[in-house]
Amino acid sequence: MPKLVNTLAFVHAVALLPSTVHATVKCTGNFGRISASEYVAAINPGWNLGNTLDSIPDEGSWNNAPVQAETFADIKAAGFKSVRIPVTYADHYVGSSPSWEIDPKWLQRVSDVVDSAVDAGLYVLTNVHHGLQISETLGCQPSSVAFEPINEPPIETAEQAAELNKVNGLFLEALKVSGGFNSERVVTLVGGSSDSIKTSQWFEAPKGYDNPWALQYHYYSPYDFIFSAWGKTILSDADIAAIESDLENIRGNFTGVPLVIGEFDASPSNTEPASRRKYMDVVVQKATELDTAVIVWDNGLDHFNRNTKQWRDPQSVEILLNAAAGVRNSLATFTTDASATEQSSSTYIFHKVGDEVTDQTISIALNGNTLESITTKDGTELSAPIDYHASDGNITFSSSFLSNYFSVSGSPGIKASLMISFSAGATASVNIVQWDIPVLGSTSSTAVSSADLHIPVAWTGLNQVSAVKMVRSDSVYLFDDWTRYLGPLQAGYGTWNGQWNWDDSGVILTAATVNAVIAVGVPTTFTFDFFPRVPGNSVNYTLNV
Ligand SMILES: *[C@@H]1O[C@H](CO)[C@@H](O)[C@H](O)[C@H]1NC(C)=O
Ligand SMILES: *[C@@H]1O[C@H](CO)[C@@H](O)[C@H](O)[C@H]1NC(C)=O
Ligand SMILES: *[C@@H]1O[C@H](CO)[C@@H](O)[C@H](O)[C@H]1NC(C)=O
């Protein structure tokens, strides 16, 4: 994820090195030089060991325990070819300017983790900002280990970008003088903010170095979908087209250069499944078509649960792996119209408590495959035409089949999951959900500053908020008045995590939101929307001042 390191410290650290340090590392064995394009082809797809060695101040400080070697075996077994290991050195200095000496224990720890990943048979890409001491420590690693200089350097201007181009050169200089196999090792260089447009605009490769090099960029676009901002829960047709053209544009600017998307993600923690899986498919399929390797971001709460060894959304991973192998996936369809007043998603069969049970149709974009079978999660195969009938991608489930799970007066909740298999590509999962409108434990209170407001909720279906609208009693939006130009499911809506959230027992208005109400001094009504996003599936909460 976007995380900043101190560019200036990096420049100082590396710039000082050639005069103070000599190539000391001598390696035994054979390096087996490979080209950057061979490296990039071999690492696809990869997985990021996020929020781990890059945690501040130390490994284990954020949401992940220290790395277990077996995690790399799990990642390899899942089908990934490489791991990117972001490392933060900022809190591990034992010396200050000019030596910037890094704690030898930390260097050893990084080296041990890289060893574990190599031993698991994975290719490795790791940061070597504060170049020389680290590149000496890692100097004898095999050619499957590549280095990158710096993570997402914040760049706004052409002048700053010119400095960053120099940083790429200083990084290569540090590798050259550090010995070992470092001057032959593949590196990925970086452009402004690791952003595809700024990289296209300003990146220039340093001259005079032998290292085979690729270009790395990160991709978290469209921002509002990825970060659940302003009520956004779908990918629109325009979004999908923009993703494809973004990837085509940077490829068009660097036709002969191996490219790596070192981070990208749509996390199961906050994105809607049909749109998320489409996102995985379109990014990876387009990247693969453009000879661009992908390394999915995983902060430890996104995809792989390192403790239970389970993938939180196995379909996303299956889609990613198939797309990287050039296989077309069949995908659930969803509302792609940004101006719609309600949204559908074919990863769910929803039934509202109180309604008669009727036949229901979902729609799958087959993308050249044929439907093979539908099974319940415990492996029982559904039979056609009694349980369902399929016409191309339209699958109609009979009311008699759905009556196994739904009834007029039954309790809400997730009743079952179906797995749909196709002639090729990932399986599609469909959750069968009976729902009702959730009930809040209270509907108003007086704002009290400096704490999140946790409002108890009785969940009744999917235990999740989809979006929150925030409108003051004088009809002004609490935040971001410009959102009135967006569709009805986004106008006036706030942003997940920063402004609202939920947990197992309640919905949450963050302290920032509560404080905003206090600051404007106007009572504000919050409309919590749930899934499905259909009229009426919302509740109001009023914060008075
Ligand atoms: C280079 O990238 C820019 C910015 O994304 C884009 O406008 C332009 O079309 C690209 N050039 C080529 C030749 O693809
Ligand atoms: C699938 O359903 C859509 C809309 O519900 C309809 O327009 C389309 O004709 C259907 N296709 C088939 C093959 O039945
Ligand atoms: C929530 O409040 C808005 C106006 O602030 C109103 O239009 C809407 O009907 C209310 N919804 C419910 C479920 O009470």
Coordinates of C-alpha atoms and ligand atoms in Angstrom, one line a residue:
M1 CA 0.0 0.0 0.0
P2 CA 1.1 3.6 -0.4
K3 CA 3.7 4.1 2.3
L4 CA 6.4 6.6 2.3
V5 CA 10.0 6.4 3.1
N6 CA 12.5 9.2 3.5
T7 CA 13.9 9.9 0.1
L8 CA 16.3 12.4 1.3
A9 CA 17.9 10.0 3.8
F10 CA 18.2 7.5 1.1
V11 CA 20.0 9.9 -1.2
H12 CA 22.4 10.8 1.6
A13 CA 23.0 7.2 2.6
V14 CA 23.8 6.0 -0.9
A15 CA 25.7 9.1 -2.0
L16 CA 28.2 8.7 0.7
L17 CA 29.0 5.1 0.1
P18 CA 31.4 4.9 -2.8
S19 CA 34.0 6.9 -1.0
T20 CA 33.6 5.1 2.3
V21 CA 33.1 1.5 1.5
H22 CA 34.8 -0.9 -0.8
A23 CA 33.5 -4.0 -2.6
T24 CA 33.9 -6.6 0.1
V25 CA 31.5 -9.4 -0.7
K26 CA 33.0 -12.5 -2.3
C27 CA 30.6 -15.2 -3.3
T28 CA 31.2 -18.8 -4.1
G29 CA 29.1 -20.7 -6.6
N30 CA 27.4 -19.7 -9.8
F31 CA 25.1 -16.8 -10.1
G32 CA 23.3 -17.9 -13.3
R33 CA 22.7 -14.4 -14.8
I34 CA 19.2 -13.9 -16.2
S35 CA 17.8 -11.1 -18.2
A36 CA 15.1 -8.7 -16.8
S37 CA 12.5 -10.1 -19.1
E38 CA 13.3 -13.7 -18.0
Y39 CA 13.0 -12.6 -14.4
V40 CA 9.7 -10.8 -15.0
A41 CA 8.2 -13.8 -16.9
A42 CA 9.3 -16.1 -14.1
I43 CA 7.8 -14.1 -11.2
N44 CA 4.3 -13.9 -12.5
P45 CA 2.1 -13.9 -10.4
G46 CA 3.6 -12.8 -7.1
W47 CA 2.4 -12.0 -3.6
N48 CA 3.4 -9.3 -1.2
L49 CA 4.5 -10.0 2.3
G50 CA 2.8 -6.7 3.4
N51 CA 2.7 -5.0 6.8
T52 CA 5.5 -7.3 8.1
L53 CA 9.2 -6.4 7.6
D54 CA 7.9 -2.9 6.6
S55 CA 6.0 -2.5 9.9
I56 CA 7.0 0.5 12.0
P57 CA 8.8 0.4 14.3
D58 CA 9.5 -3.3 14.0
E59 CA 8.4 -6.6 12.6
G60 CA 5.3 -7.6 14.5
S61 CA 4.3 -4.0 15.3
W62 CA 1.3 -4.0 12.9
N63 CA -1.3 -6.7 12.3
N64 CA 1.0 -9.6 11.5
A65 CA 3.2 -11.8 13.7
P66 CA 6.9 -12.1 12.7
V67 CA 7.3 -14.1 9.5
Q68 CA 7.1 -17.9 9.7
A69 CA 9.1 -19.7 7.0
E70 CA 6.1 -22.0 6.3
T71 CA 4.1 -19.0 5.0
F72 CA 6.3 -19.0 1.9
A73 CA 5.6 -22.7 1.4
D74 CA 1.9 -21.9 1.6
I75 CA 2.2 -19.2 -1.0
K76 CA 4.2 -21.4 -3.3
A77 CA 1.7 -24.2 -2.9
A78 CA -1.2 -21.8 -3.8
G79 CA 0.5 -21.3 -7.2
F80 CA 2.4 -18.0 -6.7
K81 CA 5.8 -17.8 -8.3
S82 CA 7.3 -14.9 -6.3
V83 CA 7.2 -12.9 -3.2
R84 CA 7.9 -9.2 -2.8
I85 CA 9.3 -8.4 0.6
P86 CA 9.0 -4.7 1.4
V87 CA 11.3 -3.7 4.2
T88 CA 11.5 -0.6 6.3
Y89 CA 14.9 0.3 7.6
A90 CA 14.0 3.7 9.2
D91 CA 13.7 2.4 12.8
H92 CA 16.7 0.1 12.6
Y93 CA 19.6 2.5 12.5
V94 CA 22.3 2.2 15.1
G95 CA 24.3 5.1 13.6
S96 CA 23.1 8.4 12.3
S97 CA 24.5 10.7 9.5
P98 CA 26.9 10.2 7.8
S99 CA 27.2 6.4 8.4
W100 CA 23.5 5.5 8.7
E101 CA 24.6 2.2 10.1
I102 CA 21.8 -0.3 10.2
D103 CA 21.5 -2.7 13.1
P104 CA 23.4 -5.8 12.1
K105 CA 20.6 -7.9 13.8
W106 CA 18.0 -6.4 11.5
L107 CA 20.2 -7.0 8.4
Q108 CA 20.5 -10.6 9.5
R109 CA 16.8 -10.9 10.0
V110 CA 16.0 -9.6 6.5
S111 CA 18.7 -11.9 5.1
D112 CA 17.1 -14.9 6.9
V113 CA 13.6 -14.1 5.6
V114 CA 14.9 -13.7 2.1
D115 CA 16.7 -17.1 2.5
S116 CA 13.4 -18.7 3.6
A117 CA 11.6 -17.4 0.6
V118 CA 14.4 -18.6 -1.8
D119 CA 14.4 -22.0 0.0
A120 CA 10.7 -22.3 -0.6
G121 CA 11.4 -22.0 -4.4
L122 CA 10.0 -18.5 -4.8
Y123 CA 11.6 -15.6 -6.7
V124 CA 12.1 -12.6 -4.5
L125 CA 11.9 -8.9 -5.0
T126 CA 13.0 -6.8 -2.0
N127 CA 13.7 -3.1 -1.3
V128 CA 17.3 -2.1 -0.9
H129 CA 16.8 1.6 0.0
H130 CA 19.8 2.6 2.1
G131 CA 21.5 0.5 -0.5
L132 CA 25.0 -0.6 0.3
Q133 CA 24.8 -2.3 3.7
I134 CA 21.9 -4.4 2.6
S135 CA 23.2 -5.2 -0.8
E136 CA 26.4 -6.4 0.8
T137 CA 24.4 -8.6 3.2
L138 CA 22.3 -10.0 0.3
G139 CA 25.1 -9.9 -2.3
C140 CA 25.5 -13.6 -2.7
Q141 CA 21.8 -14.4 -3.1
P142 CA 21.0 -16.2 -6.4
S143 CA 19.7 -14.5 -9.5
S144 CA 16.1 -15.2 -8.4
V145 CA 16.5 -12.4 -5.9
A146 CA 16.0 -8.9 -7.4
F147 CA 16.3 -5.5 -5.7
E148 CA 14.3 -2.3 -5.9
P149 CA 15.5 1.0 -4.7
I150 CA 12.6 2.7 -2.9
N151 CA 8.9 2.3 -2.3
E152 CA 6.4 4.9 -3.8
P153 CA 8.7 8.0 -3.6
P154 CA 6.3 11.0 -3.4
I155 CA 6.9 13.0 -6.5
E156 CA 4.9 16.0 -7.7
T157 CA 7.1 17.9 -10.1
A158 CA 9.5 17.3 -13.0
E159 CA 12.4 18.6 -10.8
Q160 CA 11.6 16.1 -8.1
A161 CA 11.3 13.4 -10.7
A162 CA 14.8 14.3 -12.0
E163 CA 16.1 13.8 -8.5
L164 CA 14.4 10.4 -8.4
N165 CA 16.1 9.5 -11.7
K166 CA 19.4 10.2 -9.9
V167 CA 18.3 8.0 -7.0
N168 CA 17.9 5.1 -9.4
G169 CA 21.5 5.8 -10.6
L170 CA 22.9 6.0 -7.0
F171 CA 21.2 2.7 -6.2
L172 CA 22.9 1.1 -9.2
E173 CA 26.2 2.7 -8.1
A174 CA 25.8 1.2 -4.7
L175 CA 25.2 -2.3 -6.2
K176 CA 28.2 -1.9 -8.4
V177 CA 30.6 -1.1 -5.5
S178 CA 29.0 -3.6 -3.0
G179 CA 30.5 -6.7 -4.8
G180 CA 29.0 -10.1 -4.7
F181 CA 26.7 -10.8 -7.7
N182 CA 25.1 -7.4 -7.3
S183 CA 26.2 -5.7 -10.5
E184 CA 24.7 -8.6 -12.5
R185 CA 21.5 -8.9 -10.5
V186 CA 18.1 -7.9 -12.0
V187 CA 16.7 -4.7 -10.5
T188 CA 13.4 -3.0 -10.9
L189 CA 13.7 0.8 -11.1
V190 CA 10.9 3.2 -10.2
G191 CA 9.3 6.4 -11.4
G192 CA 7.4 9.1 -9.6
S193 CA 5.2 7.9 -6.7
S194 CA 5.4 4.4 -8.4
D195 CA 2.5 5.8 -10.4
S196 CA 2.0 4.7 -14.1
I197 CA 1.3 8.2 -15.4
K198 CA 4.2 10.0 -13.6
T199 CA 6.5 7.2 -14.5
S200 CA 5.5 7.5 -18.2
Q201 CA 6.0 11.3 -17.9
W202 CA 9.3 11.5 -16.2
F203 CA 11.3 8.3 -15.8
E204 CA 14.7 8.1 -17.5
A205 CA 16.9 5.1 -17.0
P206 CA 20.4 5.8 -15.6
K207 CA 23.2 5.1 -18.0
G208 CA 26.5 3.2 -17.6
Y209 CA 25.4 0.2 -15.5
D210 CA 25.3 -3.5 -16.3
N211 CA 22.3 -4.6 -14.2
P212 CA 19.4 -5.9 -16.2
W213 CA 16.5 -3.7 -15.3
A214 CA 12.7 -3.7 -15.3
L215 CA 10.3 -0.9 -14.3
Q216 CA 8.0 -1.3 -11.4
Y217 CA 4.8 0.6 -10.8
H218 CA 1.9 0.2 -8.4
Y219 CA -1.8 0.2 -9.3
Y220 CA -4.6 1.2 -6.9
S221 CA -7.1 2.6 -9.4
P222 CA -10.0 3.5 -9.5
Y223 CA -9.2 4.9 -6.1
D224 CA -12.9 5.2 -5.0
F225 CA -13.6 1.6 -5.7
I226 CA -10.4 0.2 -4.1
F227 CA -10.8 2.3 -1.0
S228 CA -14.6 2.3 -0.8
A229 CA -14.8 6.1 -1.0
W230 CA -17.9 8.1 -1.6
G231 CA -20.4 5.2 -1.5
K232 CA -18.7 3.4 -4.4
T233 CA -19.4 -0.3 -4.4
I234 CA -19.3 -1.2 -8.1
L235 CA -16.9 -1.0 -11.0
S236 CA -18.5 0.9 -13.8
D237 CA -18.1 0.3 -17.5
A238 CA -16.0 3.4 -17.6
D239 CA -13.8 2.2 -14.8
I240 CA -13.1 -1.1 -16.6
A241 CA -12.1 0.8 -19.7
A242 CA -9.9 3.1 -17.8
I243 CA -8.0 0.2 -16.1
E244 CA -7.3 -1.2 -19.5
S245 CA -6.1 2.1 -21.0
D246 CA -3.9 2.9 -17.9
L247 CA -2.0 -0.4 -18.4
E248 CA -1.8 0.1 -22.2
N249 CA -0.5 3.7 -21.7
I250 CA 2.5 2.8 -19.6
R251 CA 3.3 -0.2 -21.9
G252 CA 3.0 2.2 -24.9
N253 CA 5.6 4.5 -23.2
F254 CA 8.1 1.7 -22.5
T255 CA 7.7 -0.7 -25.4
G256 CA 10.9 -2.7 -24.9
V257 CA 11.0 -2.6 -21.1
P258 CA 10.0 -5.5 -18.8
L259 CA 7.2 -4.1 -16.5
V260 CA 6.1 -5.2 -13.1
I261 CA 3.0 -4.1 -11.2
G262 CA 4.7 -4.5 -7.8
E263 CA 1.5 -3.8 -5.9
F264 CA -2.2 -3.8 -6.8
D265 CA -5.2 -5.0 -4.8
A266 CA -9.0 -5.1 -4.3
S267 CA -9.3 -6.3 -0.8
P268 CA -12.0 -8.8 0.5
S269 CA -12.1 -6.7 3.6
N270 CA -14.1 -3.9 2.0
T271 CA -15.0 -4.5 -1.7
E272 CA -18.1 -6.2 -3.1
P273 CA -17.2 -9.7 -4.4
A274 CA -18.5 -9.5 -8.0
S275 CA -16.7 -6.2 -8.7
R276 CA -13.6 -7.3 -6.8
R277 CA -13.3 -10.5 -8.9
K278 CA -13.9 -8.6 -12.1
Y279 CA -11.1 -6.2 -11.0
M280 CA -8.7 -9.1 -10.4
D281 CA -9.6 -10.5 -13.8
V282 CA -9.3 -7.3 -15.8
V283 CA -6.0 -6.1 -14.2
V284 CA -4.3 -9.5 -14.4
Q285 CA -5.6 -10.4 -17.9
K286 CA -4.6 -7.0 -19.3
A287 CA -1.2 -7.0 -17.6
T288 CA -0.5 -10.5 -18.9
E289 CA -1.5 -9.5 -22.4
L290 CA 1.0 -6.6 -22.1
D291 CA 3.9 -8.8 -20.8
T292 CA 3.5 -7.2 -17.4
A293 CA 4.0 -9.3 -14.2
V294 CA 1.6 -8.7 -11.2
I295 CA 2.3 -8.9 -7.5
V296 CA -0.8 -8.7 -5.4
W297 CA -0.7 -6.6 -2.2
D298 CA -1.6 -8.4 1.0
N299 CA -1.4 -6.6 4.3
G300 CA -2.2 -9.8 6.1
L301 CA -5.9 -8.9 6.5
D302 CA -6.6 -8.9 2.8
H303 CA -6.1 -12.2 1.2
F304 CA -4.1 -14.9 3.0
N305 CA -4.8 -15.6 6.6
R306 CA -1.3 -16.7 7.7
N307 CA -2.6 -18.2 10.9
T308 CA -5.4 -20.4 9.6
K309 CA -3.7 -20.8 6.2
Q310 CA -6.9 -19.9 4.4
W311 CA -7.6 -17.5 1.6
R312 CA -10.3 -15.1 2.5
D313 CA -11.7 -15.0 -1.0
P314 CA -10.4 -18.1 -2.8
Q315 CA -12.2 -17.1 -6.0
S316 CA -10.2 -13.9 -6.3
V317 CA -7.0 -16.0 -6.1
E318 CA -8.2 -18.5 -8.6
I319 CA -9.2 -15.8 -11.0
L320 CA -5.8 -14.1 -10.5
L321 CA -3.8 -17.4 -11.1
N322 CA -5.9 -18.3 -14.2
A323 CA -5.7 -14.8 -15.7
A324 CA -1.9 -14.8 -15.2
A325 CA -1.7 -18.1 -17.1
G326 CA -3.7 -16.7 -20.0
V327 CA -6.9 -18.6 -19.2
R328 CA -10.2 -16.8 -19.6
N329 CA -12.4 -16.8 -16.5
S330 CA -16.2 -16.9 -16.3
L331 CA -17.4 -14.1 -14.0
A332 CA -20.6 -13.1 -12.2
T333 CA -22.1 -10.0 -13.6
F334 CA -23.2 -6.9 -11.6
T335 CA -24.6 -3.5 -12.1
T336 CA -22.0 -1.4 -14.0
D337 CA -24.2 1.7 -14.4
A338 CA -22.8 4.4 -12.1
S339 CA -26.1 6.3 -12.2
A340 CA -28.3 3.3 -11.1
T341 CA -30.6 3.7 -8.1
E342 CA -30.1 0.1 -7.1
Q343 CA -27.5 -2.6 -7.7
S344 CA -27.5 -6.3 -8.4
S345 CA -24.7 -8.8 -8.0
S346 CA -24.7 -12.4 -9.4
T347 CA -22.4 -13.6 -6.6
Y348 CA -25.6 -13.6 -4.5
I349 CA -29.1 -15.0 -4.5
F350 CA -31.0 -12.7 -2.2
H351 CA -34.4 -13.3 -0.7
K352 CA -36.1 -10.9 1.6
V353 CA -37.9 -12.2 4.7
G354 CA -41.6 -11.8 4.2
D355 CA -41.6 -12.4 0.4
E356 CA -42.9 -15.4 -1.4
V357 CA -40.1 -17.7 -2.6
T358 CA -39.9 -17.5 -6.4
D359 CA -37.6 -18.6 -9.2
Q360 CA -34.5 -16.5 -9.4
T361 CA -32.0 -15.8 -12.2
I362 CA -28.4 -14.9 -12.0
S363 CA -26.2 -14.0 -15.0
I364 CA -22.6 -15.2 -15.6
A365 CA -20.4 -13.7 -18.3
L366 CA -19.1 -17.0 -19.7
N367 CA -16.2 -15.5 -21.6
G368 CA -15.9 -18.4 -24.0
N369 CA -16.3 -21.2 -21.5
T370 CA -19.3 -23.5 -20.9
L371 CA -21.0 -24.2 -17.6
E372 CA -20.1 -27.7 -16.4
S373 CA -21.7 -28.2 -13.0
I374 CA -23.2 -26.5 -9.9
T375 CA -22.6 -28.0 -6.5
T376 CA -23.3 -27.1 -3.0
K377 CA -20.2 -26.4 -0.9
D378 CA -20.5 -29.9 0.7
G379 CA -20.2 -31.4 -2.8
T380 CA -23.8 -32.3 -3.7
E381 CA -24.4 -31.7 -7.4
L382 CA -27.6 -29.8 -8.4
S383 CA -29.6 -31.4 -11.1
A384 CA -31.0 -29.7 -14.2
P385 CA -33.8 -28.9 -14.9
I386 CA -35.3 -29.6 -11.5
D387 CA -33.0 -27.4 -9.4
Y388 CA -32.0 -25.0 -12.1
H389 CA -31.9 -24.4 -15.8
A390 CA -29.2 -22.6 -17.7
S391 CA -29.3 -20.7 -21.0
D392 CA -25.9 -19.4 -21.9
G393 CA -24.8 -17.5 -18.9
N394 CA -28.3 -17.1 -17.4
I395 CA -28.9 -19.6 -14.6
T396 CA -32.5 -19.8 -13.2
F397 CA -32.8 -21.5 -9.9
S398 CA -36.2 -23.0 -9.3
S399 CA -38.4 -22.0 -6.4
S400 CA -38.5 -25.6 -5.2
F401 CA -34.7 -25.7 -5.0
L402 CA -34.6 -22.3 -3.3
S403 CA -37.2 -23.4 -0.8
N404 CA -34.5 -25.6 0.8
Y405 CA -33.1 -22.4 2.1
F406 CA -35.7 -19.6 1.9
S407 CA -39.2 -19.2 3.3
V408 CA -41.6 -16.4 3.9
S409 CA -41.0 -16.3 7.7
G410 CA -37.6 -17.9 8.0
S411 CA -34.6 -16.4 9.9
P412 CA -32.1 -14.2 8.0
G413 CA -28.5 -15.2 7.3
I414 CA -26.2 -16.8 4.8
K415 CA -27.9 -20.1 4.1
A416 CA -25.5 -21.9 1.7
S417 CA -22.8 -21.4 -0.9
L418 CA -22.9 -22.8 -4.4
M419 CA -19.8 -23.5 -6.5
I420 CA -20.3 -23.2 -10.3
S421 CA -17.6 -24.9 -12.5
F422 CA -16.9 -24.1 -16.1
S423 CA -14.9 -25.8 -18.9
A424 CA -11.9 -23.6 -18.0
G425 CA -11.0 -20.9 -15.5
A426 CA -11.9 -20.2 -12.0
T427 CA -15.0 -21.5 -10.3
A428 CA -17.7 -19.0 -9.3
S429 CA -19.2 -19.0 -5.8
V430 CA -22.7 -17.8 -5.2
N431 CA -24.0 -17.2 -1.6
I432 CA -27.7 -17.9 -0.9
V433 CA -28.7 -15.2 1.5
Q434 CA -32.0 -14.5 3.2
W435 CA -32.1 -10.9 4.4
D436 CA -34.0 -8.3 6.3
I437 CA -33.4 -4.7 7.2
P438 CA -30.9 -4.6 10.1
V439 CA -32.0 -2.9 13.3
L440 CA -29.8 -0.4 15.2
G441 CA -29.7 -0.5 19.0
S442 CA -30.4 3.2 19.1
T443 CA -31.2 5.8 16.4
S444 CA -29.8 9.0 17.8
S445 CA -27.4 10.5 20.3
T446 CA -25.5 13.7 21.1
A447 CA -22.1 14.0 19.6
V448 CA -19.2 13.5 22.0
S449 CA -15.8 14.3 20.6
S450 CA -12.5 12.3 20.3
A451 CA -13.9 8.8 20.1
D452 CA -15.4 6.5 17.5
L453 CA -19.1 6.1 17.9
H454 CA -20.0 2.4 18.0
I455 CA -23.7 1.8 17.4
P456 CA -24.9 -1.8 18.2
V457 CA -26.7 -3.5 15.4
A458 CA -28.7 -6.7 15.0
W459 CA -27.4 -8.1 11.7
T460 CA -29.9 -9.7 9.4
G461 CA -28.2 -11.2 6.3
L462 CA -24.7 -10.1 5.3
N463 CA -23.0 -8.6 8.4
Q464 CA -21.7 -5.7 6.5
V465 CA -22.3 -2.0 5.8
S466 CA -22.2 -1.2 2.0
A467 CA -22.1 2.7 2.2
V468 CA -23.1 5.6 4.5
K469 CA -24.7 8.8 3.4
M470 CA -24.1 11.8 5.6
V471 CA -26.4 14.8 5.3
R472 CA -26.8 17.7 7.7
S473 CA -30.2 19.0 8.8
D474 CA -29.7 22.0 6.6
S475 CA -29.4 19.6 3.6
V476 CA -25.7 20.2 3.1
Y477 CA -23.5 17.2 2.8
L478 CA -21.3 16.7 5.9
F479 CA -18.2 16.1 3.6
D480 CA -17.4 16.6 -0.1
D481 CA -20.1 18.7 -1.5
W482 CA -18.8 17.8 -5.1
T483 CA -20.2 14.3 -4.7
R484 CA -23.7 15.8 -5.7
Y485 CA -22.4 15.3 -9.2
L486 CA -22.2 11.5 -8.6
G487 CA -25.0 9.0 -8.9
P488 CA -27.8 8.6 -6.3
L489 CA -25.9 5.8 -4.5
Q490 CA -22.8 8.0 -4.1
A491 CA -24.0 11.6 -3.7
G492 CA -23.4 12.7 -0.1
Y493 CA -21.8 9.4 0.9
G494 CA -18.7 9.1 3.1
T495 CA -15.6 7.0 2.9
W496 CA -15.0 3.6 4.5
N497 CA -12.4 3.3 7.3
G498 CA -11.6 7.1 7.6
Q499 CA -15.3 8.1 8.1
W500 CA -17.3 4.9 8.8
N501 CA -16.8 1.2 9.4
W502 CA -18.5 -1.8 11.0
D503 CA -17.6 -4.8 13.1
D504 CA -19.3 -8.0 14.2
S505 CA -21.6 -6.2 16.7
G506 CA -22.1 -2.7 15.3
V507 CA -21.7 0.1 12.8
I508 CA -19.2 2.8 13.4
L509 CA -18.9 6.5 12.9
T510 CA -15.2 7.4 13.3
A511 CA -14.0 10.1 15.6
A512 CA -13.2 12.2 12.5
T513 CA -16.9 12.1 11.5
V514 CA -18.2 12.8 15.0
N515 CA -15.8 15.7 15.3
A516 CA -16.9 17.1 11.9
V517 CA -20.5 17.2 13.2
I518 CA -19.4 19.0 16.3
A519 CA -17.3 21.4 14.2
V520 CA -20.2 22.4 12.0
G521 CA -22.7 22.4 14.9
V522 CA -25.6 21.1 12.8
P523 CA -27.4 17.8 13.6
T524 CA -26.6 15.3 10.9
T525 CA -28.4 12.2 9.7
F526 CA -26.4 9.1 8.7
T527 CA -28.0 6.6 6.4
F528 CA -26.4 3.2 6.6
D529 CA -26.9 1.2 3.5
F530 CA -26.4 -2.6 3.5
F531 CA -26.3 -5.4 0.8
P532 CA -28.2 -5.8 -1.4
R533 CA -28.2 -2.1 -2.3
V534 CA -31.9 -1.8 -3.0
P535 CA -34.4 0.9 -1.9
G536 CA -35.3 0.4 1.8
N537 CA -32.3 -1.7 2.9
S538 CA -31.0 1.2 5.0
V539 CA -31.4 2.7 8.5
N540 CA -30.9 6.2 9.7
Y541 CA -29.0 7.5 12.7
T542 CA -29.0 11.1 13.8
L543 CA -26.2 12.7 15.6
N544 CA -27.3 15.8 17.5
V545 CA -25.1 18.7 18.8
Ligands
LIG1 C1 2.3 7.5 -22.4 O1 1.6 7.7 -21.2 C2 0.7 8.8 -21.2 C3 0.2 9.0 -19.8 O2 -0.5 7.9 -19.3 C4 -0.4 8.6 -22.2 O3 -1.2 9.7 -22.3 C5 0.3 8.4 -23.6 O4 -0.7 8.0 -24.5 C6 1.3 7.2 -23.5 N1 2.0 7.1 -24.7 C7 1.9 6.0 -25.5 C8 2.7 6.0 -26.7 O5 1.2 5.0 -25.2
LIG2 C1 -30.1 -13.5 -20.2 O1 -30.8 -12.5 -19.5 C2 -30.8 -11.2 -20.0 C3 -31.5 -10.3 -19.1 O2 -32.1 -10.9 -18.0 C4 -31.4 -11.2 -21.4 O3 -31.4 -10.0 -21.9 C5 -30.8 -12.2 -22.3 O4 -31.4 -12.4 -23.5 C6 -30.7 -13.6 -21.6 N1 -29.9 -14.5 -22.4 C7 -30.3 -15.8 -22.7 C8 -29.4 -16.5 -23.6 O5 -31.3 -16.3 -22.2
LIG3 C1 -33.5 8.7 6.3 O1 -33.4 10.1 6.3 C2 -33.6 10.6 5.0 C3 -33.5 12.1 5.1 O2 -32.5 12.6 5.9 C4 -35.0 10.3 4.5 O3 -35.2 10.8 3.2 C5 -35.1 8.8 4.5 O4 -36.5 8.4 4.2 C6 -34.8 8.2 5.9 N1 -34.8 6.7 5.8 C7 -35.3 6.0 6.7 C8 -35.2 4.5 6.5 O5 -35.9 6.4 7.7

